[in-house]
PDB file of C-alpha atoms in Angstrom:
ATOM      1  CA  ALA A   1      17.094  16.903  10.034  1.00 76.00           C
ATOM      2  CA  ASP A   2      13.470  15.771   9.760  1.00 72.00           C
ATOM      3  CA  THR A   3      12.887  16.378  13.472  1.00 75.00           C
ATOM      4  CA  MET A   4      14.220  19.951  13.438  1.00 79.00           C
ATOM      5  CA  LYS A   5      11.715  22.785  13.709  1.00 80.00           C
ATOM      6  CA  PRO A   6      11.682  25.081  10.666  1.00 79.00           C
ATOM      7  CA  ASP A   7      13.137  28.564  11.146  1.00 84.00           C
ATOM      8  CA  PHE A   8      10.641  31.228  10.066  1.00 87.00           C
ATOM      9  CA  SER A   9      12.625  34.200  11.377  1.00 87.00           C
ATOM     10  CA  ILE A  10      13.413  35.401   7.847  1.00 90.00           C
ATOM     11  CA  SER A  11      10.051  37.220   7.873  1.00 90.00           C
ATOM     12  CA  GLU A  12       7.833  38.882  10.476  1.00 91.00           C
ATOM     13  CA  TYR A  13       4.658  37.901   8.598  1.00 94.00           C
ATOM     14  CA  TRP A  14       3.404  34.485   7.541  1.00 95.00           C
ATOM     15  CA  SER A  15      -0.100  33.938   6.165  1.00 94.00           C
ATOM     16  CA  TYR A  16       0.265  30.184   6.633  1.00 94.00           C
ATOM     17  CA  GLY A  17       1.984  27.733   8.948  1.00 94.00           C
ATOM     18  CA  LEU A  18       3.502  24.337   8.164  1.00 93.00           C
ATOM     19  CA  PHE A  19       3.437  21.214  10.292  1.00 94.00           C
ATOM     20  CA  SER A  20       4.444  17.577   9.961  1.00 93.00           C
ATOM     21  CA  LEU A  21       3.178  14.465  11.728  1.00 94.00           C
ATOM     22  CA  HIS A  22       5.404  11.808  10.169  1.00 92.00           C
ATOM     23  CA  ILE A  23       7.899  10.903   7.461  1.00 89.00           C
ATOM     24  CA  GLY A  24       8.104   7.929   5.124  1.00 88.00           C
ATOM     25  CA  CYS A  25       5.647   5.295   3.919  1.00 88.00           C
ATOM     26  CA  LYS A  26       5.303   1.522   4.142  1.00 87.00           C
ATOM     27  CA  TYR A  27       3.821   1.065   0.657  1.00 87.00           C
ATOM     28  CA  LYS A  28       5.736   0.678  -2.605  1.00 87.00           C
ATOM     29  CA  CYS A  29       3.623   2.361  -5.279  1.00 88.00           C
ATOM     30  CA  SER A  30       5.208   1.968  -8.710  1.00 89.00           C
ATOM     31  CA  PHE A  31       5.918   5.665  -9.337  1.00 89.00           C
ATOM     32  CA  CYS A  32       6.963   6.780  -5.848  1.00 87.00           C
ATOM     33  CA  THR A  33      10.179   6.889  -3.774  1.00 86.00           C
ATOM     34  CA  ILE A  34       8.695   7.858  -0.391  1.00 85.00           C
ATOM     35  CA  SER A  35       8.855   4.266   0.859  1.00 83.00           C
ATOM     36  CA  ARG A  36      12.657   4.535   0.842  1.00 82.00           C
ATOM     37  CA  ASP A  37      12.154   6.280   4.206  1.00 82.00           C
ATOM     38  CA  SER A  38      10.773   3.974   6.889  1.00 85.00           C
ATOM     39  CA  PRO A  39       7.575   5.461   8.372  1.00 90.00           C
ATOM     40  CA  VAL A  40       8.258   7.341  11.615  1.00 90.00           C
ATOM     41  CA  SER A  41       5.683   9.424  13.512  1.00 92.00           C
ATOM     42  CA  PHE A  42       6.418  12.550  15.541  1.00 93.00           C
ATOM     43  CA  ASP A  43       5.153  13.243  19.048  1.00 94.00           C
ATOM     44  CA  VAL A  44       1.718  14.880  18.759  1.00 96.00           C
ATOM     45  CA  ASP A  45       2.134  17.063  21.862  1.00 96.00           C
ATOM     46  CA  GLU A  46       5.411  18.452  20.513  1.00 94.00           C
ATOM     47  CA  VAL A  47       3.797  19.197  17.144  1.00 94.00           C
ATOM     48  CA  ILE A  48       0.873  21.013  18.812  1.00 96.00           C
ATOM     49  CA  ALA A  49       3.261  22.981  21.061  1.00 95.00           C
ATOM     50  CA  TYR A  50       5.243  24.128  18.018  1.00 94.00           C
ATOM     51  CA  MET A  51       2.019  25.111  16.200  1.00 95.00           C
ATOM     52  CA  ARG A  52       0.767  27.110  19.202  1.00 95.00           C
ATOM     53  CA  GLU A  53       4.065  28.952  19.442  1.00 94.00           C
ATOM     54  CA  PHE A  54       3.952  29.719  15.723  1.00 94.00           C
ATOM     55  CA  TYR A  55       0.309  30.826  15.878  1.00 95.00           C
ATOM     56  CA  ASP A  56       0.902  33.167  18.826  1.00 94.00           C
ATOM     57  CA  ARG A  57       3.688  34.879  16.916  1.00 94.00           C
ATOM     58  CA  TYR A  58       2.350  35.027  13.343  1.00 95.00           C
ATOM     59  CA  ASN A  59      -1.436  34.445  13.538  1.00 95.00           C
ATOM     60  CA  PRO A  60      -1.559  32.467  10.252  1.00 95.00           C
ATOM     61  CA  LYS A  61      -4.793  32.154   8.253  1.00 94.00           C
ATOM     62  CA  LYS A  62      -4.275  28.400   7.700  1.00 94.00           C
ATOM     63  CA  PHE A  63      -1.979  25.471   8.479  1.00 95.00           C
ATOM     64  CA  TRP A  64      -0.558  23.314   5.684  1.00 94.00           C
ATOM     65  CA  ASN A  65       0.508  19.697   6.045  1.00 93.00           C
ATOM     66  CA  TRP A  66       2.688  18.158   3.299  1.00 88.00           C
ATOM     67  CA  ASP A  67       3.293  14.718   4.834  1.00 90.00           C
ATOM     68  CA  PRO A  68       3.548  12.129   2.049  1.00 86.00           C
ATOM     69  CA  ASN A  69       0.898   9.883   3.622  1.00 88.00           C
ATOM     70  CA  VAL A  70      -0.567  11.666   6.621  1.00 91.00           C
ATOM     71  CA  LEU A  71      -3.007   8.867   7.573  1.00 92.00           C
ATOM     72  CA  ILE A  72      -0.407   6.133   7.782  1.00 90.00           C
ATOM     73  CA  PHE A  73      -0.717   6.336  11.581  1.00 92.00           C
ATOM     74  CA  PRO A  74      -4.523   6.757  11.928  1.00 90.00           C
ATOM     75  CA  GLU A  75      -4.525   6.745  15.742  1.00 92.00           C
ATOM     76  CA  LYS A  76      -1.896   9.498  15.855  1.00 93.00           C
ATOM     77  CA  PHE A  77      -3.844  11.519  13.286  1.00 93.00           C
ATOM     78  CA  GLU A  78      -7.051  11.316  15.304  1.00 93.00           C
ATOM     79  CA  LEU A  79      -5.138  12.269  18.465  1.00 94.00           C
ATOM     80  CA  PHE A  80      -3.769  15.265  16.564  1.00 95.00           C
ATOM     81  CA  LEU A  81      -7.307  16.342  15.583  1.00 93.00           C
ATOM     82  CA  ASP A  82      -8.497  15.991  19.194  1.00 92.00           C
ATOM     83  CA  LYS A  83      -5.778  18.327  20.422  1.00 94.00           C
ATOM     84  CA  TYR A  84      -5.891  20.673  17.411  1.00 93.00           C
ATOM     85  CA  PHE A  85      -9.578  21.512  17.855  1.00 90.00           C
ATOM     86  CA  LYS A  86      -8.963  22.409  21.502  1.00 89.00           C
ATOM     87  CA  TYR A  87      -6.594  25.233  20.596  1.00 90.00           C
ATOM     88  CA  PHE A  88      -7.267  26.317  17.014  1.00 91.00           C
ATOM     89  CA  ASN A  89     -10.078  27.509  14.802  1.00 88.00           C
ATOM     90  CA  THR A  90      -7.764  27.791  11.790  1.00 91.00           C
ATOM     91  CA  PRO A  91      -8.473  25.853   8.551  1.00 91.00           C
ATOM     92  CA  LEU A  92      -6.307  22.839   7.703  1.00 92.00           C
ATOM     93  CA  SER A  93      -4.990  21.832   4.275  1.00 92.00           C
ATOM     94  CA  PHE A  94      -3.380  18.504   3.432  1.00 91.00           C
ATOM     95  CA  GLY A  95      -1.340  19.021   0.284  1.00 87.00           C
ATOM     96  CA  LYS A  96      -0.234  15.430  -0.318  1.00 87.00           C
ATOM     97  CA  GLY A  97      -3.690  14.215   0.611  1.00 86.00           C
ATOM     98  CA  PHE A  98      -5.321  11.236   2.246  1.00 89.00           C
ATOM     99  CA  GLN A  99      -4.894   7.499   1.726  1.00 88.00           C
ATOM    100  CA  SER A 100      -8.450   6.710   0.707  1.00 89.00           C
ATOM    101  CA  ASN A 101      -8.929   3.413   2.519  1.00 88.00           C
ATOM    102  CA  LEU A 102      -7.957   5.039   5.833  1.00 89.00           C
ATOM    103  CA  ILE A 103     -10.219   8.112   5.777  1.00 89.00           C
ATOM    104  CA  GLN A 104     -13.259   6.310   7.177  1.00 86.00           C
ATOM    105  CA  LYS A 105     -11.164   4.972  10.055  1.00 85.00           C
ATOM    106  CA  ILE A 106     -11.079   8.542  11.394  1.00 88.00           C
ATOM    107  CA  ASN A 107     -14.220   9.051  13.468  1.00 87.00           C
ATOM    108  CA  LEU A 108     -15.295  12.531  12.369  1.00 86.00           C
ATOM    109  CA  LYS A 109     -18.734  12.065  13.939  1.00 85.00           C
ATOM    110  CA  LYS A 110     -17.379  12.876  17.397  1.00 85.00           C
ATOM    111  CA  TYR A 111     -16.379  16.411  16.338  1.00 83.00           C
ATOM    112  CA  ASP A 112     -18.581  19.458  16.022  1.00 78.00           C
ATOM    113  CA  ARG A 113     -19.009  19.982  12.286  1.00 74.00           C
ATOM    114  CA  GLU A 114     -18.393  23.699  12.672  1.00 73.00           C
ATOM    115  CA  SER A 115     -15.009  23.024  14.240  1.00 75.00           C
ATOM    116  CA  ILE A 116     -13.688  20.949  11.322  1.00 80.00           C
ATOM    117  CA  LYS A 117     -12.453  23.391   8.725  1.00 84.00           C
ATOM    118  CA  LEU A 118     -10.885  21.434   5.876  1.00 85.00           C
ATOM    119  CA  LEU A 119      -9.626  23.986   3.371  1.00 85.00           C
ATOM    120  CA  SER A 120      -8.326  21.510   0.811  1.00 87.00           C
ATOM    121  CA  THR A 121      -6.837  18.074   0.391  1.00 89.00           C
ATOM    122  CA  THR A 122      -5.867  15.569  -2.286  1.00 89.00           C
ATOM    123  CA  ILE A 123      -7.740  12.310  -2.865  1.00 89.00           C
ATOM    124  CA  PRO A 124      -5.841  10.096  -5.363  1.00 89.00           C
ATOM    125  CA  ILE A 125      -7.833   8.196  -8.013  1.00 89.00           C
ATOM    126  CA  GLU A 126      -4.979   6.395  -9.793  1.00 81.00           C
ATOM    127  CA  SER A 127      -6.421   2.875  -9.420  1.00 80.00           C
ATOM    128  CA  SER A 128      -9.653   3.343 -11.369  1.00 85.00           C
ATOM    129  CA  ASP A 129      -9.557  -0.054 -13.104  1.00 85.00           C
ATOM    130  CA  ILE A 130      -8.030  -3.510 -12.545  1.00 85.00           C
ATOM    131  CA  ASN A 131      -5.029  -2.836 -14.774  1.00 85.00           C
ATOM    132  CA  SER A 132      -3.991   0.376 -12.993  1.00 85.00           C
ATOM    133  CA  TYR A 133      -4.698  -1.234  -9.590  1.00 84.00           C
ATOM    134  CA  THR A 134      -2.194  -4.014 -10.224  1.00 85.00           C
ATOM    135  CA  LYS A 135       0.301  -1.938 -12.227  1.00 86.00           C
ATOM    136  CA  MET A 136       0.682   0.949  -9.768  1.00 86.00           C
ATOM    137  CA  ARG A 137       0.675  -1.201  -6.618  1.00 86.00           C
ATOM    138  CA  LYS A 138      -1.554   1.155  -4.681  1.00 86.00           C
ATOM    139  CA  PRO A 139      -2.851  -0.238  -1.353  1.00 85.00           C
ATOM    140  CA  TYR A 140      -6.438   0.600  -2.355  1.00 88.00           C
ATOM    141  CA  SER A 141      -8.547   1.111  -5.461  1.00 90.00           C
ATOM    142  CA  VAL A 142     -11.068   3.624  -6.740  1.00 92.00           C
ATOM    143  CA  ILE A 143     -13.695   1.913  -4.545  1.00 93.00           C
ATOM    144  CA  SER A 144     -12.138   3.390  -1.397  1.00 92.00           C
ATOM    145  CA  MET A 145     -11.664   6.749  -3.074  1.00 93.00           C
ATOM    146  CA  ILE A 146     -15.367   7.010  -3.929  1.00 94.00           C
ATOM    147  CA  LYS A 147     -16.493   5.805  -0.499  1.00 94.00           C
ATOM    148  CA  SER A 148     -14.117   8.101   1.397  1.00 92.00           C
ATOM    149  CA  THR A 149     -15.031  11.137  -0.692  1.00 93.00           C
ATOM    150  CA  ASN A 150     -18.692  10.375  -0.056  1.00 92.00           C
ATOM    151  CA  TYR A 151     -17.854  10.093   3.666  1.00 91.00           C
ATOM    152  CA  LEU A 152     -16.254  13.551   3.677  1.00 90.00           C
ATOM    153  CA  MET A 153     -19.173  14.991   1.691  1.00 89.00           C
ATOM    154  CA  SER A 154     -21.585  13.659   4.333  1.00 87.00           C
ATOM    155  CA  PHE A 155     -20.011  16.184   6.730  1.00 85.00           C
ATOM    156  CA  ASN A 156     -20.778  19.031   4.318  1.00 81.00           C
ATOM    157  CA  PHE A 157     -17.115  19.607   3.513  1.00 84.00           C
ATOM    158  CA  ASP A 158     -16.565  21.921   0.575  1.00 84.00           C
ATOM    159  CA  LEU A 159     -14.253  19.810  -1.575  1.00 88.00           C
ATOM    160  CA  SER A 160     -14.248  22.233  -4.516  1.00 87.00           C
ATOM    161  CA  LYS A 161     -10.643  23.275  -3.750  1.00 88.00           C
ATOM    162  CA  SER A 162      -9.500  19.689  -3.283  1.00 91.00           C
ATOM    163  CA  HIS A 163      -7.789  17.614  -5.961  1.00 92.00           C
ATOM    164  CA  GLY A 164      -8.533  14.225  -7.482  1.00 92.00           C
ATOM    165  CA  THR A 165      -5.162  13.093  -8.833  1.00 92.00           C
ATOM    166  CA  PHE A 166      -4.494  10.514 -11.540  1.00 93.00           C
ATOM    167  CA  LEU A 167      -1.629   9.638 -13.882  1.00 91.00           C
ATOM    168  CA  LEU A 168      -1.229   9.555 -17.637  1.00 92.00           C
ATOM    169  CA  GLY A 169       1.700   9.132 -19.986  1.00 91.00           C
ATOM    170  CA  TYR A 170       2.453   5.408 -19.708  1.00 91.00           C
ATOM    171  CA  PRO A 171       3.086   3.589 -23.005  1.00 90.00           C
ATOM    172  CA  ASP A 172       0.203   1.246 -22.152  1.00 90.00           C
ATOM    173  CA  ASP A 173      -2.270   3.912 -20.982  1.00 92.00           C
ATOM    174  CA  ASN A 174      -5.883   2.816 -20.624  1.00 93.00           C
ATOM    175  CA  PHE A 175      -7.740   5.934 -21.738  1.00 95.00           C
ATOM    176  CA  GLY A 176     -11.041   4.602 -20.431  1.00 94.00           C
ATOM    177  CA  SER A 177      -9.493   4.411 -16.964  1.00 93.00           C
ATOM    178  CA  ILE A 178      -8.112   7.943 -17.312  1.00 95.00           C
ATOM    179  CA  PHE A 179     -11.484   9.364 -18.371  1.00 96.00           C
ATOM    180  CA  ARG A 180     -13.175   7.427 -15.563  1.00 95.00           C
ATOM    181  CA  ALA A 181     -10.908   9.062 -12.971  1.00 95.00           C
ATOM    182  CA  PHE A 182     -11.584  12.441 -14.568  1.00 97.00           C
ATOM    183  CA  LEU A 183     -15.370  11.971 -14.501  1.00 97.00           C
ATOM    184  CA  ILE A 184     -15.343  10.709 -10.913  1.00 96.00           C
ATOM    185  CA  SER A 185     -13.610  13.948  -9.876  1.00 95.00           C
ATOM    186  CA  LEU A 186     -16.255  16.060 -11.588  1.00 96.00           C
ATOM    187  CA  LYS A 187     -19.154  13.970 -10.290  1.00 95.00           C
ATOM    188  CA  MET A 188     -17.846  14.239  -6.724  1.00 93.00           C
ATOM    189  CA  SER A 189     -17.193  17.991  -7.005  1.00 91.00           C
ATOM    190  CA  ILE A 190     -13.403  17.925  -6.689  1.00 93.00           C
ATOM    191  CA  GLN A 191     -10.861  19.341  -9.127  1.00 94.00           C
ATOM    192  CA  PRO A 192      -9.537  16.831 -11.695  1.00 95.00           C
ATOM    193  CA  THR A 193      -5.745  16.918 -11.368  1.00 93.00           C
ATOM    194  CA  PRO A 194      -3.920  14.858 -14.022  1.00 93.00           C
ATOM    195  CA  PHE A 195      -0.193  14.228 -13.579  1.00 89.00           C
ATOM    196  CA  PRO A 196       2.071  13.258 -16.480  1.00 89.00           C
ATOM    197  CA  VAL A 197       4.234  10.299 -15.447  1.00 87.00           C
ATOM    198  CA  PHE A 198       7.734  11.248 -14.337  1.00 83.00           C
ATOM    199  CA  LEU A 199      10.390   8.553 -13.969  1.00 83.00           C
ATOM    200  CA  PHE A 200      11.893   8.859 -10.510  1.00 84.00           C
ATOM    201  CA  PRO A 201      15.112   6.811 -10.135  1.00 85.00           C
ATOM    202  CA  ASN A 202      14.896   3.699  -7.946  1.00 87.00           C
ATOM    203  CA  THR A 203      11.162   3.231  -8.494  1.00 89.00           C
ATOM    204  CA  PRO A 204       9.537   0.142 -10.068  1.00 90.00           C
ATOM    205  CA  ASP A 205       8.388   2.376 -12.946  1.00 91.00           C
ATOM    206  CA  PHE A 206      11.979   3.468 -13.588  1.00 89.00           C
ATOM    207  CA  LYS A 207      13.186  -0.122 -13.778  1.00 90.00           C
ATOM    208  CA  LYS A 208      10.321  -1.068 -16.067  1.00 91.00           C
ATOM    209  CA  TYR A 209      10.290   1.886 -18.461  1.00 90.00           C
ATOM    210  CA  SER A 210      13.702   3.604 -18.410  1.00 87.00           C
ATOM    211  CA  LYS A 211      14.785   1.714 -21.524  1.00 89.00           C
ATOM    212  CA  LEU A 212      12.216   3.782 -23.443  1.00 86.00           C
ATOM    213  CA  ILE A 213      14.217   6.965 -22.838  1.00 83.00           C
ATOM    214  CA  ASN A 214      17.626   5.412 -23.473  1.00 81.00           C
ATOM    215  CA  GLY A 215      19.000   6.789 -26.706  1.00 75.00           C
ATOM    216  CA  LYS A 216      16.581   9.715 -26.830  1.00 73.00           C
ATOM    217  CA  ASP A 217      18.251  12.946 -27.770  1.00 72.00           C
ATOM    218  CA  LEU A 218      18.389  15.310 -24.789  1.00 66.00           C
ATOM    219  CA  SER A 219      16.537  17.935 -26.814  1.00 66.00           C
ATOM    220  CA  LEU A 220      13.525  15.580 -26.837  1.00 63.00           C
ATOM    221  CA  LEU A 221      13.574  15.283 -23.052  1.00 61.00           C
ATOM    222  CA  HIS A 222      14.244  18.846 -21.976  1.00 54.00           C
ATOM    223  CA  GLY A 223      10.937  20.403 -20.973  1.00 58.00           C
ATOM    224  CA  GLU A 224       8.924  17.475 -22.342  1.00 64.00           C
ATOM    225  CA  LEU A 225       6.025  16.428 -20.130  1.00 75.00           C
ATOM    226  CA  PHE A 226       5.731  12.912 -21.498  1.00 85.00           C
ATOM    227  CA  PRO A 227       9.149  11.194 -21.745  1.00 85.00           C
ATOM    228  CA  LEU A 228       7.621   7.725 -22.302  1.00 88.00           C
ATOM    229  CA  ILE A 229       5.386   8.784 -25.194  1.00 88.00           C
ATOM    230  CA  PRO A 230       6.619   8.710 -28.823  1.00 85.00           C
ATOM    231  CA  TYR A 231       7.248  12.215 -30.133  1.00 83.00           C
ATOM    232  CA  LYS A 232       4.616  11.818 -32.856  1.00 88.00           C
ATOM    233  CA  GLU A 233       1.924  11.373 -30.158  1.00 91.00           C
ATOM    234  CA  LEU A 234       3.004  14.350 -28.077  1.00 89.00           C
ATOM    235  CA  ASN A 235       0.399  16.813 -29.367  1.00 92.00           C
ATOM    236  CA  LYS A 236      -2.361  14.269 -28.703  1.00 95.00           C
ATOM    237  CA  TYR A 237      -1.229  14.015 -25.078  1.00 94.00           C
ATOM    238  CA  ILE A 238      -0.764  17.751 -24.594  1.00 93.00           C
ATOM    239  CA  ASN A 239      -4.317  18.369 -25.832  1.00 96.00           C
ATOM    240  CA  LEU A 240      -5.595  15.518 -23.660  1.00 97.00           C
ATOM    241  CA  LEU A 241      -3.922  17.101 -20.639  1.00 95.00           C
ATOM    242  CA  LYS A 242      -5.618  20.428 -21.424  1.00 96.00           C
ATOM    243  CA  PHE A 243      -8.973  18.653 -21.705  1.00 97.00           C
ATOM    244  CA  LEU A 244      -8.494  16.836 -18.383  1.00 96.00           C
ATOM    245  CA  LYS A 245      -7.994  20.149 -16.622  1.00 94.00           C
ATOM    246  CA  SER A 246     -11.627  21.096 -17.292  1.00 95.00           C
ATOM    247  CA  ASN A 247     -13.137  21.859 -13.886  1.00 93.00           C
ATOM    248  CA  ASN A 248     -16.826  21.404 -14.728  1.00 94.00           C
ATOM    249  CA  PHE A 249     -19.082  19.943 -17.398  1.00 95.00           C
ATOM    250  CA  VAL A 250     -19.549  23.321 -19.104  1.00 95.00           C
ATOM    251  CA  GLU A 251     -15.782  23.435 -19.723  1.00 96.00           C
ATOM    252  CA  VAL A 252     -15.840  19.785 -20.792  1.00 96.00           C
ATOM    253  CA  LYS A 253     -18.344  20.579 -23.534  1.00 96.00           C
ATOM    254  CA  LYS A 254     -16.249  23.524 -24.749  1.00 96.00           C
ATOM    255  CA  ASN A 255     -13.050  21.470 -24.778  1.00 97.00           C
ATOM    256  CA  LEU A 256     -14.265  18.311 -26.539  1.00 97.00           C
ATOM    257  CA  ASP A 257     -12.507  19.329 -29.750  1.00 96.00           C
ATOM    258  CA  LEU A 258      -9.170  18.855 -27.974  1.00 97.00           C
ATOM    259  CA  LEU A 259      -9.757  15.086 -28.153  1.00 97.00           C
ATOM    260  CA  THR A 260      -9.020  12.942 -31.187  1.00 96.00           C
ATOM    261  CA  PRO A 261     -12.060  11.098 -32.621  1.00 96.00           C
ATOM    262  CA  GLU A 262     -10.781   7.868 -31.020  1.00 96.00           C
ATOM    263  CA  LEU A 263     -10.430   9.461 -27.580  1.00 97.00           C
ATOM    264  CA  LYS A 264     -13.801  11.173 -27.909  1.00 97.00           C
ATOM    265  CA  ALA A 265     -15.505   7.800 -28.521  1.00 96.00           C
ATOM    266  CA  ILE A 266     -13.805   6.302 -25.447  1.00 95.00           C
ATOM    267  CA  PHE A 267     -14.827   9.342 -23.388  1.00 97.00           C
ATOM    268  CA  TYR A 268     -18.496   9.030 -24.442  1.00 95.00           C
ATOM    269  CA  ASP A 269     -18.445   5.348 -23.428  1.00 93.00           C
ATOM    270  CA  GLU A 270     -17.290   6.292 -19.940  1.00 93.00           C
ATOM    271  CA  VAL A 271     -19.863   9.085 -19.672  1.00 95.00           C
ATOM    272  CA  LYS A 272     -22.671   6.569 -20.311  1.00 93.00           C
ATOM    273  CA  ASN A 273     -21.578   4.314 -17.469  1.00 93.00           C
ATOM    274  CA  ILE A 274     -20.013   6.596 -14.852  1.00 94.00           C
ATOM    275  CA  ASP A 275     -23.103   6.982 -12.657  1.00 94.00           C
ATOM    276  CA  LYS A 276     -23.606   3.235 -12.468  1.00 93.00           C
ATOM    277  CA  PHE A 277     -19.907   2.697 -11.764  1.00 94.00           C
ATOM    278  CA  ILE A 278     -19.957   5.157  -8.848  1.00 95.00           C
ATOM    279  CA  GLU A 279     -23.138   3.578  -7.493  1.00 94.00           C
ATOM    280  CA  ASN A 280     -21.583   0.089  -7.642  1.00 94.00           C
ATOM    281  CA  CYS A 281     -18.451   1.308  -5.836  1.00 94.00           C
ATOM    282  CA  LEU A 282     -20.550   2.867  -3.071  1.00 94.00           C
ATOM    283  CA  ASN A 283     -22.409  -0.435  -2.638  1.00 94.00           C
ATOM    284  CA  ALA A 284     -19.264  -2.605  -2.721  1.00 92.00           C
ATOM    285  CA  LYS A 285     -18.670  -4.560   0.494  1.00 91.00           C
ATOM    286  CA  ASN A 286     -14.872  -4.618   0.157  1.00 90.00           C
ATOM    287  CA  ASP A 287     -12.043  -2.910  -1.648  1.00 90.00           C
ATOM    288  CA  ASN A 288     -10.056  -5.632  -3.375  1.00 88.00           C
ATOM    289  CA  ILE A 289      -9.325  -6.865  -6.872  1.00 87.00           C
ATOM    290  CA  GLU A 290     -12.214  -9.364  -6.799  1.00 90.00           C
ATOM    291  CA  GLU A 291     -14.751  -6.655  -5.940  1.00 90.00           C
ATOM    292  CA  LEU A 292     -13.331  -4.305  -8.572  1.00 90.00           C
ATOM    293  CA  LYS A 293     -13.467  -7.092 -11.176  1.00 90.00           C
ATOM    294  CA  LYS A 294     -17.116  -7.705 -10.311  1.00 91.00           C
ATOM    295  CA  ILE A 295     -17.881  -4.005 -10.891  1.00 91.00           C
ATOM    296  CA  GLU A 296     -15.856  -3.970 -14.121  1.00 89.00           C
ATOM    297  CA  ASP A 297     -17.716  -7.049 -15.408  1.00 89.00           C
ATOM    298  CA  SER A 298     -21.109  -5.486 -14.661  1.00 86.00           C
ATOM    299  CA  ILE A 299     -20.115  -2.377 -16.641  1.00 82.00           C
ATOM    300  CA  LYS A 300     -18.832  -4.503 -19.547  1.00 79.00           C
ATOM    301  CA  SER A 301     -22.109  -6.412 -19.526  1.00 72.00           C
ATOM    302  CA  LYS A 302     -24.032  -3.147 -19.667  1.00 65.00           C
ATOM    303  CA  LYS A 303     -21.888  -1.926 -22.584  1.00 62.00           C
ATOM    304  CA  LEU A 304     -22.492  -5.206 -24.435  1.00 57.00           C
ATOM    305  CA  LYS A 305     -26.260  -4.885 -23.991  1.00 59.00           C
ATOM    306  CA  GLN A 306     -26.080  -1.284 -25.278  1.00 59.00           C
ATOM    307  CA  LYS A 307     -24.198  -2.423 -28.399  1.00 57.00           C
ATOM    308  CA  GLU A 308     -26.641  -5.270 -29.007  1.00 56.00           C
ATOM    309  CA  TYR A 309     -29.557  -2.849 -28.696  1.00 47.00           C
ATOM    310  CA  VAL A 310     -27.958  -0.468 -31.208  1.00 51.00           C
ATOM    311  CA  LYS A 311     -27.237  -3.316 -33.633  1.00 52.00           C
ATOM    312  CA  LYS A 312     -30.738  -4.731 -33.294  1.00 57.00           C
ATOM    313  CA  ASN A 313     -32.385  -1.407 -34.072  1.00 58.00           C
ATOM    314  CA  ASN A 314     -29.957  -0.517 -36.873  1.00 57.00           C
ATOM    315  CA  TYR A 315     -28.856   2.671 -35.130  1.00 52.00           C
ATOM    316  CA  ARG A 316     -25.650   4.367 -36.166  1.00 53.00           C
ATOM    317  CA  ARG A 317     -23.354   6.502 -34.078  1.00 48.00           C
TER     318      ARG A 317
END
């Protein structure tokens, strides 16, 4: 079924086209089921032929790709770009986004900047601290996300319609990590896109946390965004979600009252250190847990010095 061409004959007009380069994934992120399909790539020439046929008939304004991990075969992806730019001048969007540590493996320098029209993409930021890096089992951390976004920005891509995704709603949420992911999105001019955790069956998260929903009345689950969060904390999370959808710092300032005093203090701590954190990630030689720990420790050291300075000078918050 995955190799069958979609049938668009239901309509004579399509403003967009869809295409796929592969299915499946080789990674086992804690919240995801895509790895249950083994990664298989499709023939690039056949994909391009289908897209040309579709374009000749419908003249779409853009082409959407919704592959779960479109860069999992980097060589095939670059071959696709080579052939795509020969035939099309139509913008591309990658709905499920890019695996951050693979973006820089694509040599964009060989293309004419005017020919690369990236309408939007998603750049995940889930692993923004050591805890989330190990818990979610992502194959990269926030270091790669920051470097790859900077790489795309160096080609003058407009990333304002792209999404920086991150998760919230775990019982052991690190709010500093959540605010860090949010601030990185804003600093790098992409849209912060928070996702409440959903328990997909047969995922590591499901095995770890499903006991928390056992015994819950169905009325507490129907329509509830945060199944793992105690009901008494639901309003706190709903307001936090509203705050995290702020698309610029003007909106952030207007929406600060959505945060509890505790969350507001954590947010201000992250604001003080976010520029230094981004700078350290850009200068990191590798993307691994040791490098991330080194960056985390330097930020903790800076926070400690700030607290000592405040204490020494008898300042109060």
